[in-house]
Short mmCIF file of C-alpha atoms in Angstrom, two decimals:
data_model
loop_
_atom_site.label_atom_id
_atom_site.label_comp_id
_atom_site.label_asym_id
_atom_site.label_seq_id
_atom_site.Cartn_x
_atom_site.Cartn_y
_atom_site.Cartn_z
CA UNK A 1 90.64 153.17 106.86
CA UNK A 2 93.30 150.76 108.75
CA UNK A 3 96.36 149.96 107.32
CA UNK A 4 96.61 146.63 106.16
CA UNK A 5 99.09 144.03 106.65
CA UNK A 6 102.35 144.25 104.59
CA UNK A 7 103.12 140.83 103.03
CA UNK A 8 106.75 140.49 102.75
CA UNK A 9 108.60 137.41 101.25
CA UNK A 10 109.65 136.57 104.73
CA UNK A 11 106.37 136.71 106.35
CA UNK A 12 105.16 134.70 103.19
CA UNK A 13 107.84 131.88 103.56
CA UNK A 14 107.15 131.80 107.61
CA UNK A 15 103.54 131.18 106.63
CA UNK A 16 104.25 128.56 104.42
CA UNK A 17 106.76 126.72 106.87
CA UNK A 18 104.49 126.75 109.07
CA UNK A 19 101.66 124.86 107.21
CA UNK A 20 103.86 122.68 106.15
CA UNK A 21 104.96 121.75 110.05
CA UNK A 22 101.05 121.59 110.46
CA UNK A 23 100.68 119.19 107.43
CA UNK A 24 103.44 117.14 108.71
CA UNK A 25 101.88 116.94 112.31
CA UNK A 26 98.02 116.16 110.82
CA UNK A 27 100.14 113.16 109.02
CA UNK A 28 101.16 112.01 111.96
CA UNK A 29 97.76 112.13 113.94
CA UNK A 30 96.29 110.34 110.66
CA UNK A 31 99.12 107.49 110.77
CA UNK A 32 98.47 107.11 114.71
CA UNK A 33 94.61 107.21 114.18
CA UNK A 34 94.11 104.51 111.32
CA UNK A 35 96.53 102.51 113.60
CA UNK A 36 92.93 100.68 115.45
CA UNK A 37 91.75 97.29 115.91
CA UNK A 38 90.77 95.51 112.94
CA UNK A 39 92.80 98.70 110.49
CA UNK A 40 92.99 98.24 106.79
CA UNK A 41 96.69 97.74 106.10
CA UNK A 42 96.20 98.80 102.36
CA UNK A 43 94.28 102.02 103.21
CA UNK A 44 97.63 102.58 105.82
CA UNK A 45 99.89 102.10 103.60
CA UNK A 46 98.39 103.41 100.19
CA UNK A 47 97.66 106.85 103.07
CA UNK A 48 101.84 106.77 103.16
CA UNK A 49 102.84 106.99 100.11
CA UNK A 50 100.22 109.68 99.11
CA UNK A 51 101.41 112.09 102.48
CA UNK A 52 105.08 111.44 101.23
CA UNK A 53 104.65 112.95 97.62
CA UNK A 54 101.85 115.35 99.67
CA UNK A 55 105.18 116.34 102.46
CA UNK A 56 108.85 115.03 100.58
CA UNK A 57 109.18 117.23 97.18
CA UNK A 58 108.87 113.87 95.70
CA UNK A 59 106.95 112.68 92.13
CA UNK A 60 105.70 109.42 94.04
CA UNK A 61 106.45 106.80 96.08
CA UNK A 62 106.18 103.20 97.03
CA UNK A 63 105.91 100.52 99.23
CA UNK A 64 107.44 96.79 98.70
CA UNK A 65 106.75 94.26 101.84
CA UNK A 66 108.12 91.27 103.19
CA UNK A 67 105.72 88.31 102.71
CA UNK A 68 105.61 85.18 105.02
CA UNK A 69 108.00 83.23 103.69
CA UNK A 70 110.70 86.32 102.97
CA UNK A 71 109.79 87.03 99.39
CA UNK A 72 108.99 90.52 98.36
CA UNK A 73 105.76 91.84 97.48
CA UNK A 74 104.82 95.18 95.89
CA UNK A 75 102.36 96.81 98.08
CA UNK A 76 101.17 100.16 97.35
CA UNK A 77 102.17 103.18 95.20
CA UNK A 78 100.88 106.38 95.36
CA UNK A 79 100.75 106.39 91.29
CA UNK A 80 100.42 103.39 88.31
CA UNK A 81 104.13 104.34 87.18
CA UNK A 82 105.35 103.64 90.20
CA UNK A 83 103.36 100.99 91.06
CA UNK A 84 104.80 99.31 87.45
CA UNK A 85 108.44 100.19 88.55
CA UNK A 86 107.83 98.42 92.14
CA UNK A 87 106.85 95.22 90.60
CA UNK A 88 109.82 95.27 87.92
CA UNK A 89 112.02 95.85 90.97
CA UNK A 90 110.31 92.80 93.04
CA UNK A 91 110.37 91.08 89.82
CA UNK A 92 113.82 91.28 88.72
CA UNK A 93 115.59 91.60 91.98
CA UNK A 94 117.42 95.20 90.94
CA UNK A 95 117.30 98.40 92.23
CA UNK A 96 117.85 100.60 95.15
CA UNK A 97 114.44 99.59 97.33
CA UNK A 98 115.47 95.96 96.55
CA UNK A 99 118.81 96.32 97.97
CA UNK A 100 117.61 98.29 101.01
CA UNK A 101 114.81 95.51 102.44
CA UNK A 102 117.55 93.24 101.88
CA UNK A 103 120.59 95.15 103.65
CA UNK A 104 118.19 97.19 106.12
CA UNK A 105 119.66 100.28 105.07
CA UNK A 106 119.17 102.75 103.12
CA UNK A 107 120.04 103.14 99.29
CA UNK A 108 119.48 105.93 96.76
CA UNK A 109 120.72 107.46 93.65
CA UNK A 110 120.29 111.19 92.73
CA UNK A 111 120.47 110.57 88.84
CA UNK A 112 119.76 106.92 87.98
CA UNK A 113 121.30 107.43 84.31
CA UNK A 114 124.58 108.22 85.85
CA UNK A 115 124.14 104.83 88.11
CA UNK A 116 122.88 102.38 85.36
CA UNK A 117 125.80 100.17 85.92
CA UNK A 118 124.88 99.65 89.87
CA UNK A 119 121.32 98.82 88.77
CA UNK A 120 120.74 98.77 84.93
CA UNK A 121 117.15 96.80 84.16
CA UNK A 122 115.93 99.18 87.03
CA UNK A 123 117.21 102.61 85.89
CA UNK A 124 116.61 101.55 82.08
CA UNK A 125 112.74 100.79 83.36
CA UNK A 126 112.67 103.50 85.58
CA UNK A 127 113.53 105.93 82.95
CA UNK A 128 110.50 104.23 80.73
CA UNK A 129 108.19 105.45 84.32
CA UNK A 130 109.45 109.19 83.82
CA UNK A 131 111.75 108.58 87.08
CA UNK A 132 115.26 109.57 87.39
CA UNK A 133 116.39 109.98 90.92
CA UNK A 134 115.45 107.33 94.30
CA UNK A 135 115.46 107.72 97.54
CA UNK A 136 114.64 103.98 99.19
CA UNK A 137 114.24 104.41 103.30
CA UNK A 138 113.54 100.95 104.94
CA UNK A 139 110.71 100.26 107.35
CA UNK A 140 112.81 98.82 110.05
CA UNK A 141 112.38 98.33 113.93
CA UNK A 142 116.46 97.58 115.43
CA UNK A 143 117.22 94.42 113.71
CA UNK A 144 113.54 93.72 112.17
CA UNK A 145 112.87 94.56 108.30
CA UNK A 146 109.16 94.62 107.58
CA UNK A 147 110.23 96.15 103.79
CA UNK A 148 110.68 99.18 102.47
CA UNK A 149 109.34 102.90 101.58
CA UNK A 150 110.43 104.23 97.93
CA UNK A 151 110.70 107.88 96.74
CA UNK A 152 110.78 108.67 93.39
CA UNK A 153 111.11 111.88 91.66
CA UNK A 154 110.65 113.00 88.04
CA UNK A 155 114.16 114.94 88.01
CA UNK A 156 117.75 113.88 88.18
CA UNK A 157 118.96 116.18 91.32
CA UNK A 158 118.05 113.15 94.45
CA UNK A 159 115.50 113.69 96.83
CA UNK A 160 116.30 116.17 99.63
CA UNK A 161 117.92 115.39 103.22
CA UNK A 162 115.29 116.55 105.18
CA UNK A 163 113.20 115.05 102.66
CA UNK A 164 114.78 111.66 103.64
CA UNK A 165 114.91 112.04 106.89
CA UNK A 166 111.18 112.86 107.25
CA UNK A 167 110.46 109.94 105.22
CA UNK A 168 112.73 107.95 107.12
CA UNK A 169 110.57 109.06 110.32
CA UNK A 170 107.08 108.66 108.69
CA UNK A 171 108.42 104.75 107.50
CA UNK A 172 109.71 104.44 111.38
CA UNK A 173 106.16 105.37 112.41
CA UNK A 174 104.12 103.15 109.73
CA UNK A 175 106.62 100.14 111.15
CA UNK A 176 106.23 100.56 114.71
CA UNK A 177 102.34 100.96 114.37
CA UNK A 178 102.15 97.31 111.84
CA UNK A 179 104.38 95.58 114.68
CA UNK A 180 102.35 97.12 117.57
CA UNK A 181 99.48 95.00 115.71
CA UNK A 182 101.27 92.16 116.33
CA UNK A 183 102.09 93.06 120.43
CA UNK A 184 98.26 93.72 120.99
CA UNK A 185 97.37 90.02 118.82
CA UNK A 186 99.11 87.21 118.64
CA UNK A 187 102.51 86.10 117.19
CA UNK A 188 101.02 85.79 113.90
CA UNK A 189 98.73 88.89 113.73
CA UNK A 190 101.65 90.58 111.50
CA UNK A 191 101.90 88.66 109.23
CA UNK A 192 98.72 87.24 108.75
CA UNK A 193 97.45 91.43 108.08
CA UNK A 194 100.62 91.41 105.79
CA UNK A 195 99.58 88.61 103.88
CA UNK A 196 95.84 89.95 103.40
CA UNK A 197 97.13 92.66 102.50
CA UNK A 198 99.50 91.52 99.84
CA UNK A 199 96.50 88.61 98.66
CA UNK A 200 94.10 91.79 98.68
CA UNK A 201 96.25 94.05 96.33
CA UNK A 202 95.39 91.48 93.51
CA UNK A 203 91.93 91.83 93.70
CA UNK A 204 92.08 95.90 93.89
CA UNK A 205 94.44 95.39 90.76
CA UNK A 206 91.25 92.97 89.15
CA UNK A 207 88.53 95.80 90.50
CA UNK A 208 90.79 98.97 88.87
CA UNK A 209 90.60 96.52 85.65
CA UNK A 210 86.45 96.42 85.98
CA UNK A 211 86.27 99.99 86.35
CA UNK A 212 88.23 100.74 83.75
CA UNK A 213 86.58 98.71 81.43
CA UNK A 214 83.25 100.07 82.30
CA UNK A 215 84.47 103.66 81.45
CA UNK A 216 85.24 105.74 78.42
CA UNK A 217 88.50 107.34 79.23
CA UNK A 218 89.01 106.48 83.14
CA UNK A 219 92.56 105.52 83.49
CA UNK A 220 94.21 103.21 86.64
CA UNK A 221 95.27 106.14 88.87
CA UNK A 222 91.70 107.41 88.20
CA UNK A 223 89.81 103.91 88.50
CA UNK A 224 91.61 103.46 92.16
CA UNK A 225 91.05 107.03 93.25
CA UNK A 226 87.46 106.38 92.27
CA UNK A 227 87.58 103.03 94.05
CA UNK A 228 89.23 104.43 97.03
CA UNK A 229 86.98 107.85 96.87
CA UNK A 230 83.94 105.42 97.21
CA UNK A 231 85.21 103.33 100.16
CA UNK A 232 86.07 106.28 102.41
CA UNK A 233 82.85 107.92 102.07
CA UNK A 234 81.04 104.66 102.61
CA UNK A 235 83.01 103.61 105.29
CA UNK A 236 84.09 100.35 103.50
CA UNK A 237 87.20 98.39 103.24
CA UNK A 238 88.93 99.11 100.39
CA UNK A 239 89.72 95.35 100.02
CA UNK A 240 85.91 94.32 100.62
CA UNK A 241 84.57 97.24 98.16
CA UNK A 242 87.38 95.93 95.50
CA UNK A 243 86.05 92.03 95.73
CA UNK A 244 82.57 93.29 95.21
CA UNK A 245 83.33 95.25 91.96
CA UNK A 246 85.29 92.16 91.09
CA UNK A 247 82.50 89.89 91.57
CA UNK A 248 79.97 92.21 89.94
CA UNK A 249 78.25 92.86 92.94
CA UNK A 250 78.90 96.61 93.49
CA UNK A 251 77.28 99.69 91.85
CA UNK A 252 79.91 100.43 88.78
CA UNK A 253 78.35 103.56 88.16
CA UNK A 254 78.28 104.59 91.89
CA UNK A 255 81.74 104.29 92.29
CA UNK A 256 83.04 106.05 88.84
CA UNK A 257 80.66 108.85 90.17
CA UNK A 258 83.89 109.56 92.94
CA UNK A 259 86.87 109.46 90.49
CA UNK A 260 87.27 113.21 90.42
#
């Protein structure tokens, strides 16, 4: 009989670094590939904030956009607590992620409790969401500020450097790809998608409601993972799919049937 393998801690933790470096790459590719004619800007950036909880050692994240005429707009979360958080933030003007969009850079606290008096509705609320450190990188191209990426984690110790920095490069990539849009269009493709985008996450907010409704025990996060489930493997705008559930044209049962 051969002698197998011996599995060592170090050979373990190479392993694991190195499909972590893979994950990071395939995040990358993904980012570059949904970057197309005609992309979804909410599937793009709803695709961000899931790789950075999926990559960063974070609980979840956000992302808060610059509309067209400079006010801020929550615009995807990877979870409903943060998604809450984001629109207190945009709401009441406080927070880290607030003052980063507005200052370009970045802005974080690694135990909110201990910083209540630089932001206090936001670290009293964010405490409510189970949050207690941020990490807010902004999506930035030299002197152009599109909005900003949020990481939020569940424990008071900050979010990583190398955490930061890679979400500072994966925010850098989302950026460049949304302005590229704008290079390959016209002067008012940006903004335009932005605005869709931001109009569109009212209706996914109605759609979650329906689906939510028509269940027992189906929460938001699961209503939109059903609602997003359904969409990829039909090949559907997540926008279009959420208008039709709104308007009562879709198959309710269908879609709960991809919540898990």
């Amino acid at each position: 009989m051969s002698e197998q393998p011996q599995i060592t801690p170090s050979t373990r933790a190479t392993a694991t670094a190195s499909g972590r470096e893979q994950r990071v790459a395939d995040t990358f590719v993904a980012l570059a590939d949904t970057l197309v004619d005609d992309f979804d800007v909410l599937e793009f950036l709803h695709m961000l904030c899931d790789q950075c909880v999926e990559l960063l050692q974070v609980s979840a994240a956000g992302v808060i956009l610059l509309d067209e005429h400079g006010g801020l707009r929550m615009a995807a979360a990877s979870s409903e607590r943060a998604e809450l958080l984001e629109v207190f933030a945009v709401q009441n003007e406080d927070g880290p992620c607030i003052d980063c969009v507005r200052t370009g850079a970045p802005s974080a606290s690694a135990d909110l409790t201990a910083d209540a008096f630089r932001w206090p509705r936001f670290a009293a609320a964010a405490h409510e969401c189970g949050f207690h450190a941020v990490q807010a990188v902004p999506m930035r191209l030299r002197r152009q500020v599109i909005g900003v990426l949020t990481l939020l984690k569940a424990d008071s110790n900050g979010v990583h450097d190398a955490s930061t920095r890679l979400g500072q490069a994966l925010a850098d990539v989302a950026t460049i790809g949304m302005l590229q849009q704008r290079a390959i269009g016209n002067a008012d493709l940006l903004a335009e998608q932005l605005q869709t985008a931001l109009n569109s996450r009212i209706i996914i907010e109605q759609a979650k409601g329906v689906l939510s409704v028509h269940s027992n025990n189906l929460d938001m996060d699961a209503a939109f993972t059903a609602l997003r489930g359904y969409a990829r493997s039909h090949h559907q705008r997540l926008s279009d799919l959420a208008r039709s559930v709104a308007d009562g044209t879709a198959s309710i049962p269908e879609i709960l049937a991809h919540h898990t």
